[in-house]
Coordinates of C-alpha atoms in Angstrom, one line a residue:
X1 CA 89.1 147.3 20.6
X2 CA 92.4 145.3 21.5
X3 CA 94.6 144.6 18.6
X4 CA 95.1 141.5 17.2
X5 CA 98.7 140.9 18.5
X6 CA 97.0 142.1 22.3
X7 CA 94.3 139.7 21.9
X8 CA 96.6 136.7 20.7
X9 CA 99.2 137.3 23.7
X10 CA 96.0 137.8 26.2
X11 CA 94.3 134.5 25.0
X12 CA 97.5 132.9 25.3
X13 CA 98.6 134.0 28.8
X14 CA 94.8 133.3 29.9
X15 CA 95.2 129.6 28.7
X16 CA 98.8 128.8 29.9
X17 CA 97.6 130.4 33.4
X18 CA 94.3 128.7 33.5
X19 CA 95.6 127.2 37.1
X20 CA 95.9 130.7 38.0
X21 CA 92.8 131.6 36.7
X22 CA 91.1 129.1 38.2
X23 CA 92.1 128.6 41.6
X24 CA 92.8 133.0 42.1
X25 CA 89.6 133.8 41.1
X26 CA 87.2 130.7 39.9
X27 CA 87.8 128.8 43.5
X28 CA 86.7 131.8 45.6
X29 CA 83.7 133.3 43.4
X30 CA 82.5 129.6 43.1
X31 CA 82.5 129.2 47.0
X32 CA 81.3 132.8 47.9
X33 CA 78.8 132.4 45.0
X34 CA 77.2 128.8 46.7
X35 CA 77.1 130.7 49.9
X36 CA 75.1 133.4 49.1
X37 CA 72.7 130.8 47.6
X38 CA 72.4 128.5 50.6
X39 CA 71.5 131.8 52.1
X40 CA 68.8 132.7 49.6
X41 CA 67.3 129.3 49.9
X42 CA 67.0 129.7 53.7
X43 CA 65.1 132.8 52.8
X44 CA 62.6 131.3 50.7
X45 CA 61.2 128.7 52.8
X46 CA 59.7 131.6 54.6
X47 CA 57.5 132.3 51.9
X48 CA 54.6 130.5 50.6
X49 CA 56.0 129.0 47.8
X50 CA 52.5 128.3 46.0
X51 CA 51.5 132.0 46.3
X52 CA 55.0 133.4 45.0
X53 CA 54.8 131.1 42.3
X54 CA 51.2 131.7 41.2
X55 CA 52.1 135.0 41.2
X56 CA 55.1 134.4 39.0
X57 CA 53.9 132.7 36.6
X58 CA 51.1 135.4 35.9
X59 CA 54.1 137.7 35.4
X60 CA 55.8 135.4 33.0
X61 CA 52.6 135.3 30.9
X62 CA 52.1 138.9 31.2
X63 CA 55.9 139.2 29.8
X64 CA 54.8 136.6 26.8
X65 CA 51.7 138.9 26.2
X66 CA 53.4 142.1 26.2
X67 CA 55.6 140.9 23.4
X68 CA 53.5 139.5 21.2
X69 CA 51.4 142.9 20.7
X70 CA 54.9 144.1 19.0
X71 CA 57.4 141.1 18.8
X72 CA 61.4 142.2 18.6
X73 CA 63.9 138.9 18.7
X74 CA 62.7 135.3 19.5
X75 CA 61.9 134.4 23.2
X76 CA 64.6 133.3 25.4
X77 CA 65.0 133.1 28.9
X78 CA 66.9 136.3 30.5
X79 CA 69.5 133.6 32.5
X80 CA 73.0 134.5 31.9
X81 CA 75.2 131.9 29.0
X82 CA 77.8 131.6 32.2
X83 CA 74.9 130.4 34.7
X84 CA 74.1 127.8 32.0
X85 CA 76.0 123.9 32.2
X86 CA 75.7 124.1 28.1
X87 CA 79.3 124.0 26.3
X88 CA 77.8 126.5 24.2
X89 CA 76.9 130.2 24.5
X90 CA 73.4 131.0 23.0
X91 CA 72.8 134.5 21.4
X92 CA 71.0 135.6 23.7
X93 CA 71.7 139.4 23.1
X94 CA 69.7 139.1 20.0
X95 CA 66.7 137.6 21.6
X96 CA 63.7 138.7 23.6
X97 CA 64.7 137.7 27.2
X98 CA 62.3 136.9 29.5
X99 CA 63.4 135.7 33.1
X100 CA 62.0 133.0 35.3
X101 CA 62.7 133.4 38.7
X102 CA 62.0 129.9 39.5
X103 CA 63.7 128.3 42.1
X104 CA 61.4 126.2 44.9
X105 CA 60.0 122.6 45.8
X106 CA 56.2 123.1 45.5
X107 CA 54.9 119.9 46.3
X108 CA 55.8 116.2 48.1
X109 CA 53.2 113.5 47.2
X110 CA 54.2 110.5 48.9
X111 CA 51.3 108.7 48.1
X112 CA 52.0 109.4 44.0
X113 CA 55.3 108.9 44.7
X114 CA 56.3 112.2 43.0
X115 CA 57.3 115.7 44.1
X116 CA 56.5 118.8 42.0
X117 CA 59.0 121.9 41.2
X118 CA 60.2 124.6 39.7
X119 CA 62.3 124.7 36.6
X120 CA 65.4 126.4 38.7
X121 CA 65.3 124.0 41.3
X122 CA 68.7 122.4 41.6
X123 CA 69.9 118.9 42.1
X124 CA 71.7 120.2 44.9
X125 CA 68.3 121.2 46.4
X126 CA 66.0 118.4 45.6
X127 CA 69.2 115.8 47.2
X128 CA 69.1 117.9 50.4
X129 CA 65.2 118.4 50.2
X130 CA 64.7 114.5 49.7
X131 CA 66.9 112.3 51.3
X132 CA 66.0 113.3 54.5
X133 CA 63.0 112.1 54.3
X134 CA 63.8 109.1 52.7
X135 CA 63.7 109.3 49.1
X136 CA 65.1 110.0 45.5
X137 CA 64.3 111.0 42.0
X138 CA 64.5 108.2 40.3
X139 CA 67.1 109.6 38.2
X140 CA 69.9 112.4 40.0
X141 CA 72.3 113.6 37.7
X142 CA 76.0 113.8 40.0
X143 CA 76.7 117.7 39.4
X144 CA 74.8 119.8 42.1
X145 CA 74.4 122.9 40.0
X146 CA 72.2 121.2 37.7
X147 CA 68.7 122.8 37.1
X148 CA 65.7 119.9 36.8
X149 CA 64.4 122.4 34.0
X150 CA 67.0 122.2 32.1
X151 CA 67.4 118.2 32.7
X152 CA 63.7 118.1 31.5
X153 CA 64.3 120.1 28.4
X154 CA 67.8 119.0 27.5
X155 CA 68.2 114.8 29.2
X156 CA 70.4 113.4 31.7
X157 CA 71.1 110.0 32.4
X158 CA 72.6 108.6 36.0
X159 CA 73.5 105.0 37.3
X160 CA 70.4 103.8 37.8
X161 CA 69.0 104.3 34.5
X162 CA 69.2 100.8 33.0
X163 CA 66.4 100.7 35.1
X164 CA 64.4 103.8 35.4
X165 CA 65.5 105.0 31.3
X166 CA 66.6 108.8 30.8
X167 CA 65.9 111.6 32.8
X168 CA 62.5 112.4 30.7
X169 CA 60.9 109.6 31.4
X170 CA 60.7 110.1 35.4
X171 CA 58.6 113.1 34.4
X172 CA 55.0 113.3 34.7
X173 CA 54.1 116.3 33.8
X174 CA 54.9 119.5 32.1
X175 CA 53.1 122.9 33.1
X176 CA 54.5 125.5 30.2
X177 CA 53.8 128.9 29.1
X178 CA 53.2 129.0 25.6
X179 CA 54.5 132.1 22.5
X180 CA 50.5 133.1 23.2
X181 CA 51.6 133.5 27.1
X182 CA 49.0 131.0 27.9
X183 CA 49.6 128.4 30.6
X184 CA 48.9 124.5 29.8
X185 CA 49.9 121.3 31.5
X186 CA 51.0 118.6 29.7
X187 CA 50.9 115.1 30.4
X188 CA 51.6 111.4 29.0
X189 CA 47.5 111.0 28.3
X190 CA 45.8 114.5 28.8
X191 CA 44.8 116.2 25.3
X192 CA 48.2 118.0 25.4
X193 CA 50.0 114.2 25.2
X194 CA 51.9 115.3 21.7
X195 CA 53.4 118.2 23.3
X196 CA 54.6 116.3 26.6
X197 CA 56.7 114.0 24.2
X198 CA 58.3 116.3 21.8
X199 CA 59.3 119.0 25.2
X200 CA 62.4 116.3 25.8
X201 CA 65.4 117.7 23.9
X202 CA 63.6 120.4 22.8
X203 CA 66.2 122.9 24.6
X204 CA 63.2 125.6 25.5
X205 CA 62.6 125.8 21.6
X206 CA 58.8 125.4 22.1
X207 CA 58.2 127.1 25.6
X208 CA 58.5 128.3 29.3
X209 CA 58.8 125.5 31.8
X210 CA 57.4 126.9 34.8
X211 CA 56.8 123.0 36.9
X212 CA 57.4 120.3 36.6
X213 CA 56.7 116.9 38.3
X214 CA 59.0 113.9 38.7
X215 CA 59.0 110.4 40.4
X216 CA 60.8 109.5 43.3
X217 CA 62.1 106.3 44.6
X218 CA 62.3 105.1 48.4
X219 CA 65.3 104.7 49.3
X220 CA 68.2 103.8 51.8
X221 CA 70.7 106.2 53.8
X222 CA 73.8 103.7 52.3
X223 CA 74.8 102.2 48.7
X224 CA 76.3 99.1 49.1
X225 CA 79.0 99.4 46.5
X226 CA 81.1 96.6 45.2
X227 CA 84.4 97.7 43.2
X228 CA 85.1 94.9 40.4
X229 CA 88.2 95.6 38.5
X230 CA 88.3 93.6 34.8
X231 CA 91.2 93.0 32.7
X232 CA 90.4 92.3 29.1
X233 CA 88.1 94.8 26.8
X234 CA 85.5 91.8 26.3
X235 CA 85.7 90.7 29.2
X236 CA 84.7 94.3 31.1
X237 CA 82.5 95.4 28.1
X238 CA 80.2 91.8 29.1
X239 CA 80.1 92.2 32.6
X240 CA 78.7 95.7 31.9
X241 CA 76.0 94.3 29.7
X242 CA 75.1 90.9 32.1
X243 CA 74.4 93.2 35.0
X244 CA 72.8 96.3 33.4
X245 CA 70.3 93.4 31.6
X246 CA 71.3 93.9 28.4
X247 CA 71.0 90.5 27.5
X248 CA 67.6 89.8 29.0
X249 CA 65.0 91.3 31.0
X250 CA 65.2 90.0 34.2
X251 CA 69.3 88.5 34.7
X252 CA 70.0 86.8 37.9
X253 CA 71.9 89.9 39.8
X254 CA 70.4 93.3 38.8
X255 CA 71.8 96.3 40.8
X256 CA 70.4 98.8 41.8
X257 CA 73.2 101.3 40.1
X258 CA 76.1 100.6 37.6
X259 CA 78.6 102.1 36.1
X260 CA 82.0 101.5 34.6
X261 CA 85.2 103.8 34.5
X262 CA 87.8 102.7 31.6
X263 CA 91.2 103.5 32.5
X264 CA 92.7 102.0 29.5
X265 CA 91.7 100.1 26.4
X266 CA 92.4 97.0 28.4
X267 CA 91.7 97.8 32.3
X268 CA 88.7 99.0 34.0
X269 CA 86.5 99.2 37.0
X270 CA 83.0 98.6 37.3
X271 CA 80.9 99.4 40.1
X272 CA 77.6 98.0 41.3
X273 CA 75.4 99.2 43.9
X274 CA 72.4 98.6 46.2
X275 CA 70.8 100.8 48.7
X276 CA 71.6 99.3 51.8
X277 CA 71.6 100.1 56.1
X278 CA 74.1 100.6 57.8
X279 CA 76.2 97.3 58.7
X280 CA 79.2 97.5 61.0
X281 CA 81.3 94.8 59.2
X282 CA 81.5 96.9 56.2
X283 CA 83.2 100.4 56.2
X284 CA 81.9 103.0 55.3
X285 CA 83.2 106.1 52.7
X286 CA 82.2 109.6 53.1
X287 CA 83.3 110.4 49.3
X288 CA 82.6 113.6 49.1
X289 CA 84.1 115.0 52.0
X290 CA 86.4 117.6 50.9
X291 CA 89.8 116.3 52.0
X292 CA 89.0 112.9 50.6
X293 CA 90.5 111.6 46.9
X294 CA 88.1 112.5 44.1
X295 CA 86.1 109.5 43.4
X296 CA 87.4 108.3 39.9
X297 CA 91.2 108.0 41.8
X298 CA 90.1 106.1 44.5
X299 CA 87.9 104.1 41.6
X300 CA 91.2 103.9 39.5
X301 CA 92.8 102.7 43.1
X302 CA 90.9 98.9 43.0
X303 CA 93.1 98.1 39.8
X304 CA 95.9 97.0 42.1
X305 CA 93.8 96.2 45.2
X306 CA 91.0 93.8 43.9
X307 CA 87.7 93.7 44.4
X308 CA 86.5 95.8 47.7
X309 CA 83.1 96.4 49.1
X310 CA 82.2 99.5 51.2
X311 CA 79.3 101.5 52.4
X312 CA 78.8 105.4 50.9
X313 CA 76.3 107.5 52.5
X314 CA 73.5 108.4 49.8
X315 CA 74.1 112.0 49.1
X316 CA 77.7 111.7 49.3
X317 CA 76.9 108.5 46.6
X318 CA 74.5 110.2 44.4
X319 CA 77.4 113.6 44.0
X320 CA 80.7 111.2 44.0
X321 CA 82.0 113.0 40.8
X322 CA 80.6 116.8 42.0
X323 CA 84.0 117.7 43.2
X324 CA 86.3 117.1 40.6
X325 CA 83.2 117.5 37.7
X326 CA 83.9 113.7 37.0
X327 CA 87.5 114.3 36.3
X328 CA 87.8 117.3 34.2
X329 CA 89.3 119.8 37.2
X330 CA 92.6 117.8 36.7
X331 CA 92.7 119.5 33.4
X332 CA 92.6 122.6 34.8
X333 CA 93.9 122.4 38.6
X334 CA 96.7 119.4 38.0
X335 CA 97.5 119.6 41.5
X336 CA 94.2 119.4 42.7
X337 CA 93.9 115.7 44.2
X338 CA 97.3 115.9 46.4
X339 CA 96.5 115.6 49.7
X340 CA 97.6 118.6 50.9
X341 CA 96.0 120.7 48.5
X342 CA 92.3 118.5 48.8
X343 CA 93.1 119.3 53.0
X344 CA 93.5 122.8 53.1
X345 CA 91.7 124.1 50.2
X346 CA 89.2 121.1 48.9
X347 CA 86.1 122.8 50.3
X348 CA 86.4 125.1 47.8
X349 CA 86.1 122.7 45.2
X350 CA 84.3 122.2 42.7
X351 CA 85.3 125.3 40.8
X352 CA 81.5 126.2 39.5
X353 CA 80.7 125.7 36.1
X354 CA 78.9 129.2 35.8
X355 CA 82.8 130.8 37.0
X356 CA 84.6 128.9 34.4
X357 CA 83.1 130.1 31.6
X358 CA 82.6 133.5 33.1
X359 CA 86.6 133.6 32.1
X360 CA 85.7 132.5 28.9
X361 CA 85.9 135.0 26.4
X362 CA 85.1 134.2 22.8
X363 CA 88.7 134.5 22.5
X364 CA 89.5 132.0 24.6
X365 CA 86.1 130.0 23.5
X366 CA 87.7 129.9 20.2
X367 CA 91.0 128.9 21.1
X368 CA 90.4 126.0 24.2
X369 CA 87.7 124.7 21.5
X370 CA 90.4 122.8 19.7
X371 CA 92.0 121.7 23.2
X372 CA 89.4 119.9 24.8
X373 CA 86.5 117.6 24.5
X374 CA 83.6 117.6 26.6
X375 CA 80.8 115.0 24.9
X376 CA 78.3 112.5 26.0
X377 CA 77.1 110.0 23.5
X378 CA 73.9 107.7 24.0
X379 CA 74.8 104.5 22.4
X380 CA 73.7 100.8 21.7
X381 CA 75.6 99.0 24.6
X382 CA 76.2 95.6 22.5
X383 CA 78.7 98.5 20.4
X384 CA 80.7 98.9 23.6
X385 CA 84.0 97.9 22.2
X386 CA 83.4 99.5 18.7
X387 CA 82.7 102.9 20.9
X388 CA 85.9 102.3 22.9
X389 CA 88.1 101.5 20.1
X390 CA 86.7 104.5 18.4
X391 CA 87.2 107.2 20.9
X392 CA 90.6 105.3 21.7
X393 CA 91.5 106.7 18.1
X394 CA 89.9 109.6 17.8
X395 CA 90.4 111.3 21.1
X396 CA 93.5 109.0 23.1
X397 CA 91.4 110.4 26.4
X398 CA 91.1 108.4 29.5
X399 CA 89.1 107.7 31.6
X400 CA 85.7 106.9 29.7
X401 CA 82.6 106.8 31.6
X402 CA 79.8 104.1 31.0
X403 CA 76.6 104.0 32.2
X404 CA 74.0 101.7 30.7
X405 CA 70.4 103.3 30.3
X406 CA 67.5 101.7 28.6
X407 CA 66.5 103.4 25.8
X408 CA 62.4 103.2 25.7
X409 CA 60.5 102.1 21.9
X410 CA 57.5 104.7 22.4
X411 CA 56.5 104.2 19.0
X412 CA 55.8 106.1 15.9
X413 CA 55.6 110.1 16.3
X414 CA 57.2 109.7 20.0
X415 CA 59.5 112.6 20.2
X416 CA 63.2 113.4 19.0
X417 CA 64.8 110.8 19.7
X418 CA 64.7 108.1 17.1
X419 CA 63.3 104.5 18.4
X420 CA 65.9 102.2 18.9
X421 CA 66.8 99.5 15.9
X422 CA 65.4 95.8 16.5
X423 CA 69.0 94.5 17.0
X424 CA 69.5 96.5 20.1
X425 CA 66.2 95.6 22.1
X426 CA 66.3 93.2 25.0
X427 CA 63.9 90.3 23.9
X428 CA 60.4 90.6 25.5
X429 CA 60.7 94.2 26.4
X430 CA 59.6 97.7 24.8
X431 CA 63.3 99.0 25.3
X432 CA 67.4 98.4 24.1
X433 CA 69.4 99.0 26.7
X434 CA 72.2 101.6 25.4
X435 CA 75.2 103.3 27.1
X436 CA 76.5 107.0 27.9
X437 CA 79.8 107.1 26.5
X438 CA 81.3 110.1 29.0
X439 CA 84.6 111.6 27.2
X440 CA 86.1 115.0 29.2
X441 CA 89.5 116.7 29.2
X442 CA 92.2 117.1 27.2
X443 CA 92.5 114.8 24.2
X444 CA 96.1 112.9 23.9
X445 CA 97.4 114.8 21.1
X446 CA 96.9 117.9 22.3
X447 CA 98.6 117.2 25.4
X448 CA 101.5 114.9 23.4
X449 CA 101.7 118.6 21.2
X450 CA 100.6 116.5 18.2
X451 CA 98.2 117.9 15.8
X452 CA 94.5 117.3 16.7
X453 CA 91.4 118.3 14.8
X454 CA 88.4 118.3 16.8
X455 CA 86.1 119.0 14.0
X456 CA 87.0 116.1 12.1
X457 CA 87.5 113.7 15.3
X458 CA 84.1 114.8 16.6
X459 CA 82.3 114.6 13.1
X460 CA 83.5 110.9 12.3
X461 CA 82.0 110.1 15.6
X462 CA 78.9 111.6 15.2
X463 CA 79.0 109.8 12.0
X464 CA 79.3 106.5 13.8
X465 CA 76.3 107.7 16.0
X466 CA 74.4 108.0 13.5
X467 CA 74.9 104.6 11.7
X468 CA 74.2 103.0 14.9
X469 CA 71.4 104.5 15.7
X470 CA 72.8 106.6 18.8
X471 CA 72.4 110.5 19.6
X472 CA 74.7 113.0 21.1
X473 CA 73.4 114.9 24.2
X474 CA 73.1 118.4 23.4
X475 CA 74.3 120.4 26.1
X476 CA 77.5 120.3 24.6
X477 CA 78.7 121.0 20.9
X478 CA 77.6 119.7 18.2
X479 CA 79.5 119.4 14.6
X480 CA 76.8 118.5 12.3
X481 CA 75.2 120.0 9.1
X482 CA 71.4 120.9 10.0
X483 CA 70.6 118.0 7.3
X484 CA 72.9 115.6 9.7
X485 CA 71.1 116.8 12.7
X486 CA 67.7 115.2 11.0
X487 CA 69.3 112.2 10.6
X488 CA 70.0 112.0 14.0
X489 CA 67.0 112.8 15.7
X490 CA 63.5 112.7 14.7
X491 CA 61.9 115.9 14.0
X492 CA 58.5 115.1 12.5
X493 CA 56.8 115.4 15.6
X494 CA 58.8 118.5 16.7
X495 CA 58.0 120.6 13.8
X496 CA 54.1 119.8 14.1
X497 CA 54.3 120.4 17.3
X498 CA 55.9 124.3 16.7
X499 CA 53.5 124.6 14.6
X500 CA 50.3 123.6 16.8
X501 CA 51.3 125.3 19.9
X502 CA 52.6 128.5 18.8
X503 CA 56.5 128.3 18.8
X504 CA 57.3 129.1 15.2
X505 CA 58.0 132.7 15.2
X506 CA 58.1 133.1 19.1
X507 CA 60.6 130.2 20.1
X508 CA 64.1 129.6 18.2
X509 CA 64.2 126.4 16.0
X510 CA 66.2 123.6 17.9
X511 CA 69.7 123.2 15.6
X512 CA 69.8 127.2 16.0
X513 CA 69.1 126.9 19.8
X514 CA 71.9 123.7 20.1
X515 CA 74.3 124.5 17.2
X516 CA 77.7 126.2 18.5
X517 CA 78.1 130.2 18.2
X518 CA 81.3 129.8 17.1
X519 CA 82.0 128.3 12.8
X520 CA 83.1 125.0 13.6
X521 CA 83.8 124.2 10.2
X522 CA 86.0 127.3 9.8
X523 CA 88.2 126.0 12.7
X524 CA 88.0 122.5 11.2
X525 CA 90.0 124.0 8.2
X526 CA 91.9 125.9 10.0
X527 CA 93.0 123.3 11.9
X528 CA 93.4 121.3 9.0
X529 CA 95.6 123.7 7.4
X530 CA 97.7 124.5 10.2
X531 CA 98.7 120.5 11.5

């Protein structure tokens, strides 16, 4: 063991060299790392991928059987913390771990207009796998390491969800191994429909995904995109809600993507797109190409030129904010958009996720905790400005990211998430179309040297979640009391459904599966004492 004094000058140096850290070793593994997986995928489409799985699957059960003749520590998969996108790092030491070597496209049904996969499955892969051929899922998340198991458990939201809702509700079907280690699919109207609407947000708290199936979308190999900058918090806060069809069901223009990027109380961009062919009089912008400017600076770059449109290629589109992970790498690389750095080392960006918080020991989890923020918060759209002005105070971070999602009325008994208040929903639908409020980096104060507490900052806004009927996504972490979390979300249907299906006493309970492994509320005090 280090002593204390070691510790604190070795957390330190880690986190006034993070820079170092970073682009010495993060840079390299994360390239190396993506390498040998492009390898292994080539690999696997020389084996049947049905057979391997079928055979998989049977050793994933046997696993489940095995443990329940003399159960020791709750099931959890055997994937690494530092593999995982999650803020958090999960116990995992103290649980049963079970792994799921999951990774391939099983099935294309074009004439469903779905494809079928395995939980490991990556949007990296699916984009390569589809777009070729001439389609989408209707909703891609922009980060390529990003598992469609974990989407389906935790949620995701993209651009084009004010039209196709949240990630979850692209899924068809769910085929699970259960705490008995038996294997069910569940589906919006087989006799498993209760469990297929409480497995969203359920954060593999009630079993093993093993497949899953999603809708795709035809597409086109351009987005037409059309860069709008608005002056005026109103007057950008309306445009978002006229063309995301807040307002009404059907509104005169309705894009096929949108999204806004705040760059200051007062100033932002917002961006529409439309699949589109390729047209000559239009150029055309090959975002993600290494040497070019991350996206949200040639976004923030339409302030002063007015409104341009231009043609981006679909992949390079659908993974515009990959290389710079929206715009959190200038946090840690502050250099990492000059030309000459983006020219002779951009291919090596993004650092990967998994390498970042391989560094992170729960040292330096501990002490960058109260540096950063990292949240994305589902709320009513028609609270735009009130969500602005709030994180304005609380956090002093920009840019914000906004994209509008409709926000589906199931009914009673329809899963976590808590139907959406009567205000909120667009006349003559079954949905209120809400917003992802994006906030990443390195809040004002902290970088101003001011004092910051980012327990009471994030609890007053998940107060004002709450009261507005919004919810937090919970991949990253989350400052409520258990009781608060029930407020949040809606549970009823959850805990019948541990109950039912055999997760109580095999699975972890959700708030212990989300909740941060580190006392919040102990560095809230701290924190509170300290400033």
């Amino acid at each position: 063991m280090l002593p204390d004094f070691v510790k604190g000058r070795l957390i330190k140096w880690l986190e006034d060299h993070r820079e170092l850290v970073v682009c010495a070793f993060c840079l390299p593994a994360s390239f190396i790392f993506a390498l040998v997986l492009r390898i292994r995928n080539a690999v696997r489409r020389f084996i049947n991928s049905s057979q391997r799985h079928d055979g998989a699957v049977k050793e994933i059960q046997s696993r489940v059987q095995q443990w329940n003749k003399q159960p020791r520590g709750l099931l959890c998969t055997s994937r690494p913390n530092w593999l995982s996108l999650s803020t958090t790092f999960f116990q995992k030491h103290l649980h049963h771990r079970v792994p799921i070597p999951l990774y391939d496209i099983l099935e294309l049904n074009e004439e469903a207009m779905t494809v079928r996969v395995e939980p490991m499955c990556t949007i990296g892969d699916i984009t390569e796998y589809l777009i070729p051929k001439g389609y989408s899922l209707a909703v891609t998340i922009e980060l390529v390491d990003a598992t469609l198991g974990g989407l389906a458990f935790g949620t995701g939201m993209s651009t084009h969800s004010h039209k196709a809702g949240l990630y979850h509700e692209t899924i068809t079907s769910y085929e699970v191994v259960l705490g008995d280690g038996s294997l069910i699919t569940a589906t919006a109207d087989n006799e498993h429909s209760d469990l297929y609407k409480a497995l969203p947000w359920s954060h593999g708290s009630l079993a093993f995904l093993v497949a899953l199936t999603l809708k795709i979308v035809k597409v086109k190999p351009y987005i037409k995109i059309k860069y709008m900058p608005v002056r005026g918090q109103k007057n950008y806060c309306d445009t978002l809600r006229d063309y995301s069809g807040a307002n009404e069901a059907k509104p005169m223009y309705y894009p096929d993507y949108i999204e806004g990027t705040i760059f200051s109380k007062d100033e932002a961009v917002i961006m529409t797109g439309d699949y589109s062919d390729y047209d000559p009089l239009i150029p055309v912008n090959h975002c993600s190409k290494w040497y070019k400017p991350w996206f949200y600076k040639h976004v923030e770059s339409f302030l002063k030129k007015g409104e341009i449109e231009e043609l981006i290629p679909l992949r390079d589109y659908l993974l515009r904010h990959n290389r710079p992970i929206f715009w959190v790498v200038e946090d840690m690389v502050s250099f990492g958009n000059h030309p000459l750095f983006r020219i002779l080392f951009g291919w090596l960006l993004p650092p990967k996720p998994a390498f970042l918080k391989f560094t992170t020991t729960p040292g330096v989890r501990a002490y960058t905790f109260t540096k950063q923020v990292f949240q994305d918060i589902v709320l009513p759209i028609h609270e735009l400005e009130k969500q602005i002005d709030l994180s304005t105070e609380l956090f002093d971070k920009f840019p914000l990211l906004v994209y509008p999602c409709k926000v589906f009325d199931h009914g009673p008994s329809s899963g976590q998430l808590r139907r959406p208040p009567s205000i909120y929903m667009v006349p003559g639908t079954n949905y209120a179309m809400y917003n992802d409020l994006g906030v990443y980096g390195v809040p004002g104060k902290v970088k101003d040297k001011e004092p910051y507490n980012p327990v009471e900052a994030m609890r007053k806004m998940e107060k004002f979640t709450r009261d507005v009927g919004g919810f937090s996504f919970l991949y990253a972490d989350i400052f409520m009391t258990r009781g608060e979390f029930e407020v949040m979300f809606d549970l009823s249907l959850y805990e019948y459904v541990r109950k039912k299906y055999k997760a109580e006493g095999a699975f972890p309970d959700l708030y212990d599966k989300v909740k941060p492994e580190i006392d919040v509320f102990a560095i809230g005090e701290k924190n509170a004492i300290s400033s």
